[in-house]
Coordinates of N, CA and C in Angstrom, one line a residue:
M1 N 22.8 16.5 -8.3 CA 22.0 17.7 -8.6 C 21.4 18.1 -7.2
S2 N 21.4 19.4 -7.0 CA 20.9 19.8 -5.7 C 19.6 20.7 -5.9
I3 N 18.8 20.7 -5.0 CA 17.6 21.5 -5.0 C 17.7 22.6 -3.9
S4 N 17.4 23.8 -4.3 CA 17.6 24.9 -3.4 C 16.3 25.0 -2.5
I5 N 16.5 25.7 -1.5 CA 15.3 26.0 -0.6 C 14.3 26.8 -1.4
Q6 N 14.7 27.7 -2.3 CA 13.8 28.4 -3.1 C 13.0 27.5 -4.0
D7 N 13.6 26.4 -4.5 CA 12.9 25.5 -5.4 C 11.8 24.8 -4.5
V8 N 12.2 24.4 -3.3 CA 11.2 23.7 -2.4 C 10.1 24.7 -2.1
E9 N 10.4 25.9 -1.8 CA 9.3 26.9 -1.5 C 8.4 27.1 -2.7
H10 N 9.0 27.1 -3.9 CA 8.1 27.3 -5.1 C 7.2 26.1 -5.3
V11 N 7.7 24.9 -5.1 CA 6.8 23.7 -5.2 C 5.8 23.7 -4.1
A12 N 6.2 24.1 -2.9 CA 5.2 24.1 -1.8 C 4.1 25.1 -2.1
K13 N 4.5 26.3 -2.7 CA 3.5 27.3 -3.0 C 2.5 26.7 -4.0
L14 N 3.0 26.0 -5.0 CA 2.2 25.5 -6.1 C 1.2 24.4 -5.5
A15 N 1.7 23.7 -4.5 CA 0.9 22.7 -3.8 C 0.1 23.2 -2.6
R16 N 0.3 24.5 -2.4 CA -0.4 25.2 -1.3 C -0.1 24.6 0.1
L17 N 1.2 24.3 0.3 CA 1.6 23.8 1.5 C 2.4 24.8 2.3
E18 N 2.2 24.8 3.6 CA 3.0 25.7 4.5 C 4.0 24.8 5.1
L19 N 5.3 25.1 4.9 CA 6.4 24.3 5.4 C 7.2 25.1 6.4
T20 N 7.7 24.4 7.5 CA 8.6 25.0 8.4 C 10.0 25.1 7.8
E21 N 10.9 25.8 8.3 CA 12.3 25.9 7.8 C 12.9 24.5 7.9
E22 N 12.7 23.8 8.9 CA 13.2 22.4 9.0 C 12.7 21.5 7.9
E23 N 11.4 21.6 7.6 CA 10.8 20.8 6.5 C 11.4 21.2 5.2
K24 N 11.6 22.5 5.0 CA 12.2 22.9 3.7 C 13.6 22.3 3.5
A25 N 14.4 22.4 4.5 CA 15.7 21.8 4.5 C 15.7 20.3 4.2
K26 N 14.8 19.6 4.9 CA 14.6 18.2 4.8 C 14.2 17.8 3.4
Y27 N 13.2 18.5 2.9 CA 12.7 18.2 1.5 C 13.7 18.5 0.4
A28 N 14.5 19.6 0.7 CA 15.5 19.9 -0.3 C 16.5 18.8 -0.4
E29 N 16.9 18.3 0.7 CA 17.9 17.1 0.8 C 17.3 15.9 0.1
Q30 N 16.0 15.6 0.5 CA 15.4 14.4 -0.1 C 15.1 14.5 -1.6
L31 N 14.7 15.6 -2.0 CA 14.4 15.8 -3.5 C 15.8 15.8 -4.2
G32 N 16.8 16.3 -3.6 CA 18.1 16.3 -4.3 C 18.6 14.8 -4.4
A33 N 18.4 14.0 -3.4 CA 18.8 12.6 -3.5 C 18.0 11.9 -4.6
I34 N 16.7 12.2 -4.7 CA 15.9 11.6 -5.8 C 16.4 11.9 -7.1
L35 N 16.7 13.2 -7.3 CA 17.3 13.7 -8.6 C 18.6 13.1 -8.9
N36 N 19.5 12.9 -7.9 CA 20.8 12.3 -8.1 C 20.6 10.9 -8.5
Y37 N 19.7 10.1 -8.0 CA 19.4 8.8 -8.4 C 18.9 8.7 -9.8
A38 N 18.0 9.6 -10.2 CA 17.5 9.7 -11.5 C 18.7 10.0 -12.5
Q39 N 19.6 10.8 -12.1 CA 20.8 11.1 -12.9 C 21.6 9.9 -13.1
K40 N 21.7 9.1 -12.1 CA 22.5 7.8 -12.2 C 21.9 6.9 -13.3
L41 N 20.5 6.9 -13.3 CA 19.8 6.0 -14.3 C 20.2 6.5 -15.7
N42 N 20.4 7.8 -15.9 CA 20.8 8.2 -17.3 C 22.1 7.7 -17.8
E43 N 22.9 7.2 -16.8 CA 24.2 6.6 -17.2 C 24.1 5.2 -17.8
L44 N 22.9 4.5 -17.6 CA 22.8 3.2 -18.1 C 22.7 3.2 -19.6
D45 N 23.3 2.1 -20.2 CA 23.3 1.9 -21.6 C 21.9 1.2 -22.0
T46 N 21.1 1.9 -22.6 CA 19.7 1.4 -23.0 C 19.6 1.3 -24.5
E47 N 20.7 1.3 -25.2 CA 20.7 1.3 -26.7 C 19.9 0.1 -27.2
N48 N 20.1 -1.1 -26.6 CA 19.4 -2.3 -27.2 C 18.2 -2.7 -26.4
V49 N 17.7 -1.8 -25.6 CA 16.5 -2.1 -24.8 C 15.2 -1.5 -25.5
P50 N 14.3 -2.4 -25.9 CA 13.1 -1.8 -26.6 C 12.2 -1.0 -25.7
P51 N 11.6 0.0 -26.2 CA 10.7 0.8 -25.4 C 9.5 0.0 -25.0
T52 N 9.1 0.2 -23.7 CA 7.9 -0.6 -23.2 C 7.0 0.4 -22.5
S53 N 5.7 0.1 -22.5 CA 4.7 0.9 -21.8 C 4.4 0.3 -20.5
H54 N 4.8 -1.0 -20.3 CA 4.5 -1.7 -19.0 C 5.5 -2.8 -18.9
V55 N 5.9 -3.1 -17.6 CA 6.9 -4.1 -17.4 C 6.3 -5.6 -17.6
L56 N 5.0 -5.7 -17.5 CA 4.4 -7.0 -17.6 C 3.6 -7.1 -18.9
P57 N 3.4 -8.2 -19.5 CA 2.6 -8.3 -20.7 C 1.1 -8.1 -20.3
V58 N 0.5 -7.1 -21.0 CA -0.9 -6.7 -20.6 C -1.7 -7.0 -21.9
A59 N -2.9 -7.6 -21.7 CA -3.8 -7.8 -22.8 C -5.1 -7.2 -22.5
N60 N -5.8 -6.8 -23.5 CA -7.1 -6.2 -23.3 C -8.1 -7.3 -22.8
V61 N -8.7 -7.1 -21.7 CA -9.6 -8.1 -21.1 C -11.0 -7.7 -21.2
M62 N -11.3 -6.6 -22.0 CA -12.7 -6.1 -22.0 C -13.5 -7.0 -23.0
R63 N -14.8 -7.1 -22.7 CA -15.7 -7.8 -23.5 C -16.0 -7.0 -24.7
D64 N -16.6 -7.7 -25.8 CA -17.1 -7.0 -26.9 C -18.3 -6.1 -26.5
D65 N -18.4 -5.0 -27.1 CA -19.5 -4.0 -26.8 C -20.7 -4.4 -27.7
E66 N -21.5 -5.2 -27.1 CA -22.7 -5.7 -27.8 C -24.0 -5.2 -27.1
P67 N -25.0 -4.8 -27.9 CA -26.2 -4.3 -27.2 C -26.9 -5.4 -26.5
R68 N -27.6 -5.1 -25.4 CA -28.3 -6.1 -24.7 C -29.5 -5.3 -24.0
P69 N -30.5 -6.0 -23.6 CA -31.6 -5.4 -22.9 C -31.2 -4.7 -21.6
S70 N -31.7 -3.5 -21.4 CA -31.4 -2.8 -20.1 C -32.5 -3.1 -19.1
W71 N -32.2 -2.6 -17.9 CA -33.2 -2.9 -16.8 C -34.5 -2.1 -17.0
P72 N -35.6 -2.7 -16.5 CA -36.8 -1.9 -16.6 C -36.7 -0.6 -15.8
I73 N -37.3 0.5 -16.3 CA -37.2 1.8 -15.7 C -37.7 1.7 -14.2
E74 N -38.8 0.9 -14.0 CA -39.3 0.8 -12.6 C -38.3 0.3 -11.7
K75 N -37.5 -0.7 -12.1 CA -36.5 -1.3 -11.2 C -35.4 -0.3 -10.9
V76 N -35.0 0.5 -12.0 CA -33.9 1.4 -11.8 C -34.3 2.6 -10.9
M77 N -35.6 3.0 -11.0 CA -36.1 4.1 -10.2 C -36.2 3.7 -8.7
L78 N -36.1 2.5 -8.4 CA -36.2 2.0 -7.0 C -34.9 2.6 -6.2
N79 N -33.9 2.9 -6.9 CA -32.6 3.4 -6.3 C -32.6 4.9 -6.3
A80 N -33.5 5.6 -6.9 CA -33.5 7.0 -7.0 C -34.0 7.6 -5.7
P81 N -33.3 8.6 -5.2 CA -33.7 9.3 -4.0 C -35.0 10.1 -4.3
D82 N -35.0 10.6 -5.5 CA -36.2 11.4 -5.9 C -36.3 11.2 -7.4
E83 N -37.6 11.1 -7.9 CA -37.8 10.8 -9.3 C -38.9 11.7 -9.9
E84 N -38.8 12.0 -11.1 CA -39.8 12.8 -11.8 C -39.8 12.4 -13.3
D85 N -41.0 12.0 -13.8 CA -41.2 11.6 -15.2 C -40.2 10.5 -15.6
G86 N -39.9 9.6 -14.7 CA -39.1 8.5 -15.1 C -37.6 8.8 -15.2
Q87 N -37.2 9.9 -14.5 CA -35.8 10.3 -14.5 C -35.4 10.6 -13.0
F88 N -34.1 10.5 -12.8 CA -33.6 10.9 -11.5 C -33.7 12.4 -11.3
R89 N -34.2 12.8 -10.2 CA -34.3 14.3 -9.9 C -33.2 14.6 -8.9
V90 N -32.4 15.6 -9.3 CA -31.3 16.0 -8.4 C -31.4 17.5 -8.1
P91 N -30.8 17.9 -7.0 CA -30.8 19.3 -6.7 C -30.1 20.1 -7.7
A92 N -30.6 21.3 -8.0 CA -30.0 22.2 -9.0 C -28.6 22.6 -8.5
V93 N -27.6 22.7 -9.4 CA -26.3 23.1 -9.0 C -25.9 24.5 -9.5
L94 N -26.8 25.0 -10.4 CA -26.6 26.4 -10.9 C -27.8 27.2 -10.5
E95 N -27.5 28.4 -10.3 CA -28.6 29.3 -9.9 C -29.1 30.1 -11.1

């Protein structure tokens, strides 16, 4: 499968990239090689291969979500650059 220069220009425009003519030709060739390899993978017999989401066995390692005491507000506010009424004060982002 080949990629045209116009395809490369379209992708570059979407990515807001300015490419030279040499880069366009180079990327067209490289992207074509990638698509040719992907096409080769389609030729593999995967009939008896079960679908997987990950190549390694993955287990959930998160702890149970149990309530516990939080830090005292005075200790938390030590990290605040600015504080007002026990809350972090931040610059306004809307006018």
